[in-house]
mmCIF file of C-alpha atoms in Angstrom:
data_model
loop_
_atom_site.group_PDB
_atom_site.id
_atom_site.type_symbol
_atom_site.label_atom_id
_atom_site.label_comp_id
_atom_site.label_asym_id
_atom_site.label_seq_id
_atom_site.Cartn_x
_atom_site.Cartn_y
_atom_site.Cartn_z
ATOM 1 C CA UNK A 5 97.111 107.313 85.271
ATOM 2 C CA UNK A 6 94.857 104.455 86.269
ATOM 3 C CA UNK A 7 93.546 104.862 89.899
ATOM 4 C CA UNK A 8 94.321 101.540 91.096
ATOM 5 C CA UNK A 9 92.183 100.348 94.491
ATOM 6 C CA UNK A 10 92.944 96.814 96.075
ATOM 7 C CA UNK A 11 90.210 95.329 97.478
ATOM 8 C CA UNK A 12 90.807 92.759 100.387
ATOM 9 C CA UNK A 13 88.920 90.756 103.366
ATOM 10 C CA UNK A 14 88.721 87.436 105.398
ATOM 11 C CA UNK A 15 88.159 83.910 104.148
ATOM 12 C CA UNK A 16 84.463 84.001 103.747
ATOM 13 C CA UNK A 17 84.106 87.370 104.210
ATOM 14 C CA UNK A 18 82.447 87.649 100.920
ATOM 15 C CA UNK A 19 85.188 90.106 98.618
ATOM 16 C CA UNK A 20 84.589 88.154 95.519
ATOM 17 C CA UNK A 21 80.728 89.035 95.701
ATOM 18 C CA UNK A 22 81.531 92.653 96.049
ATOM 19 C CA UNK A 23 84.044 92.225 93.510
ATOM 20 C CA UNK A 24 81.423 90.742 91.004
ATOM 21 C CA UNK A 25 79.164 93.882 91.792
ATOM 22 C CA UNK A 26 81.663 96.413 90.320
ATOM 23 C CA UNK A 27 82.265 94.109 87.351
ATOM 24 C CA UNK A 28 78.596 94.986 86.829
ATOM 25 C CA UNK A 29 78.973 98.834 87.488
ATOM 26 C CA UNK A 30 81.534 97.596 84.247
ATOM 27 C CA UNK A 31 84.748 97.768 86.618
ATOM 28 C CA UNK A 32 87.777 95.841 85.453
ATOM 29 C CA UNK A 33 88.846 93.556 88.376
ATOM 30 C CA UNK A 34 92.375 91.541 89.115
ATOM 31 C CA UNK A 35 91.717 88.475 90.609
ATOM 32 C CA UNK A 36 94.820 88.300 92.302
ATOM 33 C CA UNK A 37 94.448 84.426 93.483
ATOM 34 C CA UNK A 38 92.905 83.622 90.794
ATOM 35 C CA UNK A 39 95.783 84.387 88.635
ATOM 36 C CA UNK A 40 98.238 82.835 91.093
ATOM 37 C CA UNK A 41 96.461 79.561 90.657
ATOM 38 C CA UNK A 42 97.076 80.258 87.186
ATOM 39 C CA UNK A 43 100.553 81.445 87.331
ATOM 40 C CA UNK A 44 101.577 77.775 89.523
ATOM 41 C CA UNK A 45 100.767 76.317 86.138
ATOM 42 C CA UNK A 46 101.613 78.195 83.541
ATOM 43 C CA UNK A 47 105.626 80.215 84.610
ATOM 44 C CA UNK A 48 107.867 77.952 83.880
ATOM 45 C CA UNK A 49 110.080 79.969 86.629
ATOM 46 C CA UNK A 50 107.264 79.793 89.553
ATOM 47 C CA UNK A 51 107.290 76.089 88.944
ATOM 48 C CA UNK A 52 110.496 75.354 88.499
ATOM 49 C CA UNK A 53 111.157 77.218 91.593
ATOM 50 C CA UNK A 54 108.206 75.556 93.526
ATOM 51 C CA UNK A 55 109.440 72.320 92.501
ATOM 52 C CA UNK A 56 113.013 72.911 94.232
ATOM 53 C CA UNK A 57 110.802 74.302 97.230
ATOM 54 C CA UNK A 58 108.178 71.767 98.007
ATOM 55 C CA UNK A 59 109.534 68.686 95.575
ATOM 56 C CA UNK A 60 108.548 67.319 92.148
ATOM 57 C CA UNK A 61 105.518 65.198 93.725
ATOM 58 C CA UNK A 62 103.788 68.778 94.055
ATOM 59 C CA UNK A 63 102.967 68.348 90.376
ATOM 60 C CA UNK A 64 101.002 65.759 89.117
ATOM 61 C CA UNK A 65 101.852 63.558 86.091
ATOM 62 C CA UNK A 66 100.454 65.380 83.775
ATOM 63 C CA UNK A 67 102.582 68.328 84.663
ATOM 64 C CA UNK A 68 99.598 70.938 87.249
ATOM 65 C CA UNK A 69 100.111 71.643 90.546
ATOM 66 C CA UNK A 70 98.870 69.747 93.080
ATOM 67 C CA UNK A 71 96.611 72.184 95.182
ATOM 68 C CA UNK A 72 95.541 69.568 98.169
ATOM 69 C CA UNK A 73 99.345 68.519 98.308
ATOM 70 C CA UNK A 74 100.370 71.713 98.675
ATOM 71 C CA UNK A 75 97.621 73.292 100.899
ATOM 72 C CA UNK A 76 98.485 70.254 102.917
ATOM 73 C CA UNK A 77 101.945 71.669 103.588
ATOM 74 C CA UNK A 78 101.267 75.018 103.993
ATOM 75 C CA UNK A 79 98.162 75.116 106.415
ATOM 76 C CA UNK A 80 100.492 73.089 108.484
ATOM 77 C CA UNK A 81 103.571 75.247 108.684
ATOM 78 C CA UNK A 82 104.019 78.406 108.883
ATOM 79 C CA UNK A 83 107.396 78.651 107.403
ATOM 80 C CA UNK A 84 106.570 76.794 104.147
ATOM 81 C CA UNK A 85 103.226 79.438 103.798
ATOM 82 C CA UNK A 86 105.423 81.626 103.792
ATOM 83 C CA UNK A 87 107.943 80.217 101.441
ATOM 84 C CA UNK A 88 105.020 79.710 99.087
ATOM 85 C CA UNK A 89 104.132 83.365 99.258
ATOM 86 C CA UNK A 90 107.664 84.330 98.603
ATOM 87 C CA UNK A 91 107.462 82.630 95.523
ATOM 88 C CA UNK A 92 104.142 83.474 94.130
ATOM 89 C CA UNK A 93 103.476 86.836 95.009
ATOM 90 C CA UNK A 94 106.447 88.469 92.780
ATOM 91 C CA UNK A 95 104.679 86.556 89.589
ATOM 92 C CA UNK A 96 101.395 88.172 90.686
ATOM 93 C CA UNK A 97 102.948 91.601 90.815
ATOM 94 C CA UNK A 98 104.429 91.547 87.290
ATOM 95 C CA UNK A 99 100.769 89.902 85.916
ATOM 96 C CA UNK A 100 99.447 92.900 87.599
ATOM 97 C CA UNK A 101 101.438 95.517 86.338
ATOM 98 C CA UNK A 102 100.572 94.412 83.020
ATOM 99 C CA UNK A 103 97.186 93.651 83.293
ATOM 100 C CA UNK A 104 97.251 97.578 84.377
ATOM 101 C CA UNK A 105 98.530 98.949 81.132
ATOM 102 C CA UNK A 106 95.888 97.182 78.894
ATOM 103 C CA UNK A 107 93.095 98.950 81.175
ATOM 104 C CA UNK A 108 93.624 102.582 80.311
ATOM 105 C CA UNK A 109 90.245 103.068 79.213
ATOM 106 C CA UNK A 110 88.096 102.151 82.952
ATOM 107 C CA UNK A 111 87.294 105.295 85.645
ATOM 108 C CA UNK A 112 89.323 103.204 88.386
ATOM 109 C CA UNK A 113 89.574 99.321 88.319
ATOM 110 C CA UNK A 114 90.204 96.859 91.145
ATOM 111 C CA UNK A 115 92.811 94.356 92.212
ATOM 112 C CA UNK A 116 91.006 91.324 94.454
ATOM 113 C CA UNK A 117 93.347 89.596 96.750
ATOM 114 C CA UNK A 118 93.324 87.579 100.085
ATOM 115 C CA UNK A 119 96.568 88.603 101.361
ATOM 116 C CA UNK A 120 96.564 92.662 100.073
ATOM 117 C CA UNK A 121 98.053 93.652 103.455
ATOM 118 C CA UNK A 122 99.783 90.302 104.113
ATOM 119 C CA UNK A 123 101.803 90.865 100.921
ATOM 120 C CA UNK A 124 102.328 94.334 101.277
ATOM 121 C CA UNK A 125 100.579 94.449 97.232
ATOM 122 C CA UNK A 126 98.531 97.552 98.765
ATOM 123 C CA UNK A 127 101.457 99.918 98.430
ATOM 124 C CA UNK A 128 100.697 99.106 94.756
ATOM 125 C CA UNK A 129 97.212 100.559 94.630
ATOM 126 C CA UNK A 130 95.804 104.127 95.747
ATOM 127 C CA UNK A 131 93.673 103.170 97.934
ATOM 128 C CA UNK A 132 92.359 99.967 99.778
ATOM 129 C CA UNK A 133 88.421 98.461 101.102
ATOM 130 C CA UNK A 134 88.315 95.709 103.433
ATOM 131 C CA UNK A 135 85.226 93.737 102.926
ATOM 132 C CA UNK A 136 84.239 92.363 106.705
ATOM 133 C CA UNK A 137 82.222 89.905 107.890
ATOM 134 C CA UNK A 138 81.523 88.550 111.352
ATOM 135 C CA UNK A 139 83.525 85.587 112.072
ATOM 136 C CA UNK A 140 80.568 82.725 112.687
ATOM 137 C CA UNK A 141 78.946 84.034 109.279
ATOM 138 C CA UNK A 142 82.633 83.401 107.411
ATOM 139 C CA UNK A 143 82.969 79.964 108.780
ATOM 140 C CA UNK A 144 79.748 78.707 107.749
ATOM 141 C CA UNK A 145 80.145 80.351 104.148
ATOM 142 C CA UNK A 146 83.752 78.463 104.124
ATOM 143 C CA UNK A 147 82.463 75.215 105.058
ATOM 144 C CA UNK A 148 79.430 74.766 102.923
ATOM 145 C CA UNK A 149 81.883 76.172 99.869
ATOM 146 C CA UNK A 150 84.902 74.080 100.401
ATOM 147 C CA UNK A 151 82.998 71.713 102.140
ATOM 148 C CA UNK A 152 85.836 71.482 105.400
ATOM 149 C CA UNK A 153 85.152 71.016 108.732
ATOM 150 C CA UNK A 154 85.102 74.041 111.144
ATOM 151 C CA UNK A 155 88.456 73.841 112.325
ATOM 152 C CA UNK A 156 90.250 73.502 108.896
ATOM 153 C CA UNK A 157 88.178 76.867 108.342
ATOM 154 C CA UNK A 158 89.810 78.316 111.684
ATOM 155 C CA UNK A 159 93.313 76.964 110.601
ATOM 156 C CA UNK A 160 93.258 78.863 107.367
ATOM 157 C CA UNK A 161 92.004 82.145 109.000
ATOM 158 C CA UNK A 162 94.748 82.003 111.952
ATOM 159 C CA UNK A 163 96.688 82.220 108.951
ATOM 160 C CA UNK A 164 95.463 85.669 107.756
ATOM 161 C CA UNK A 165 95.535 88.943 109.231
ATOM 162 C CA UNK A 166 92.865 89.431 111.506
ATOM 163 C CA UNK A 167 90.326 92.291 110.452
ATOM 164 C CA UNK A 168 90.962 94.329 113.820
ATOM 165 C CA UNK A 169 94.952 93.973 112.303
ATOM 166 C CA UNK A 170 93.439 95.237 108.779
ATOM 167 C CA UNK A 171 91.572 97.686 109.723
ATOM 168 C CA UNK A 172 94.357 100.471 110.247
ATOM 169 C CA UNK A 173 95.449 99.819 106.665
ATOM 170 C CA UNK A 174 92.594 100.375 104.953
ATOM 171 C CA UNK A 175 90.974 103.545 103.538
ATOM 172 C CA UNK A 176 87.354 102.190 103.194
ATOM 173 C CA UNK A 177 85.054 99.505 104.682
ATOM 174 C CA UNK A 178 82.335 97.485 103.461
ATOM 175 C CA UNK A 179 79.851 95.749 106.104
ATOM 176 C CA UNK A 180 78.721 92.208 104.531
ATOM 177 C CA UNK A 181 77.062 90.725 107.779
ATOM 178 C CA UNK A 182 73.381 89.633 105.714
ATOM 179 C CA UNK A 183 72.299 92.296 107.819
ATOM 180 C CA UNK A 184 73.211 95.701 106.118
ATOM 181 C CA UNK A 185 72.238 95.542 102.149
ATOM 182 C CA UNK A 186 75.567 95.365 100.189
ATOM 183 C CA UNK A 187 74.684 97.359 96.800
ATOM 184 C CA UNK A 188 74.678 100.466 98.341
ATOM 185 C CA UNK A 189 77.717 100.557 99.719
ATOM 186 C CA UNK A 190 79.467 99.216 96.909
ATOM 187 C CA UNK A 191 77.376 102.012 94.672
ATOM 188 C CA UNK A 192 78.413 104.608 97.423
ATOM 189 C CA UNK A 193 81.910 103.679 97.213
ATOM 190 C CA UNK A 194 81.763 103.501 93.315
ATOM 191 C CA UNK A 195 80.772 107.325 92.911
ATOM 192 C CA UNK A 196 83.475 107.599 95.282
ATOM 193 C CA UNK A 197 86.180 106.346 93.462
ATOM 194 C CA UNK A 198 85.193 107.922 89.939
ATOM 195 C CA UNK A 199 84.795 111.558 91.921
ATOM 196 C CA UNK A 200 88.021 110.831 93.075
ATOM 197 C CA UNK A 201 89.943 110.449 89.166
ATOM 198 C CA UNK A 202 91.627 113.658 88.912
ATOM 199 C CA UNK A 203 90.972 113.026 84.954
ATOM 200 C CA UNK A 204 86.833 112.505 85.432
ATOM 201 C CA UNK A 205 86.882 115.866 87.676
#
């Protein structure tokens, strides 16, 4: 069996980076939101079911969702986030079990996603790594990516568990303050997980 480790952290916090180092240590890797954002557009079901939810002007013309309209919503309300995550996150389980069963050949491999805890999606996986960041450093990554304002950064963070709320869930950490170098943790935690395969020992 696959070892399965979920990989989580913070707006800003940097997990994609550290995600795009163990693609290079040739680690498959689930983008979780990535396929989510996918998923909106593509299940029938989701959308049909997002449509009742949030109404048909959540999809443009041309049939995609509207992100901004829904992000809108969302950021706003609490209730409605959590709607949205009641809807999505079952679609991302079932992409995820069967992105699982075409990756029999990897040591480990990793599944990426904002809200691991949130979601409860780490029960899926053997073991978790919170990627942390101090909070100044994530809002100024957040706003010169999404280009936002400070506060819109803060509002989508107050959304998300805290990483003092995280912490007790996960079974590793990864420091990615610009201050500590990044590879060789990642490197560390990548003999880790292959000593770890009961089939590589």
């Amino acid at each position: 069996m696959t070892l399965k480790i979920g990989i989580t952290g913070g707006i800003g916090s940097g997990k994609t980076t550290v995600c795009k180092i163990f693609e290079l240590l040739g680690i498959p890797v689930f983008y979780a939101d990535a396929e989510a954002r996918e998923l909106m557009n593509t299940d029938k079901d989701l959308m049909r079911q997002l449509a009742v939810a949030f109404g048909t002007t959540a999809f443009s013309a041309s049939g995609s969702l509207d992100r901004k309209y829904i992000a809108d919503i969302v950021f706003q309300d609490a209730d409605a986030l959590r709607l949205l995550n009641n809807l999505v996150h079952p679609a991302v389980f079932r992409a995820f079990d069967a992105w699982v069963t075409n990756q029999r050949n990897a040591p480990y491999i990793l599944k990426e996603a904002a809200l691991l805890f949130e979601s409860d999606s780490y029960k899926m996986c053997d073991y978790s790594v919170l990627v942390k960041s101090p909070t100044d450093l994530k809002i100024q990554r957040v706003m010169q990516r999404d280009k936002i304002s400070a506060a819109d950064v803060q509002l989508r963070m107050d959304r998300q568990l805290s990483d003092d709320q995280k912490q007790p869930l996960a079974s590793f950490t990864l420091i990615n303050d610009e201050k500590q170098l990044l590879i060789p943790q990642v490197l560390k935690l990548h003999e880790q997980f292959i000593s770890m395969n009961p089939l590589l020992a």
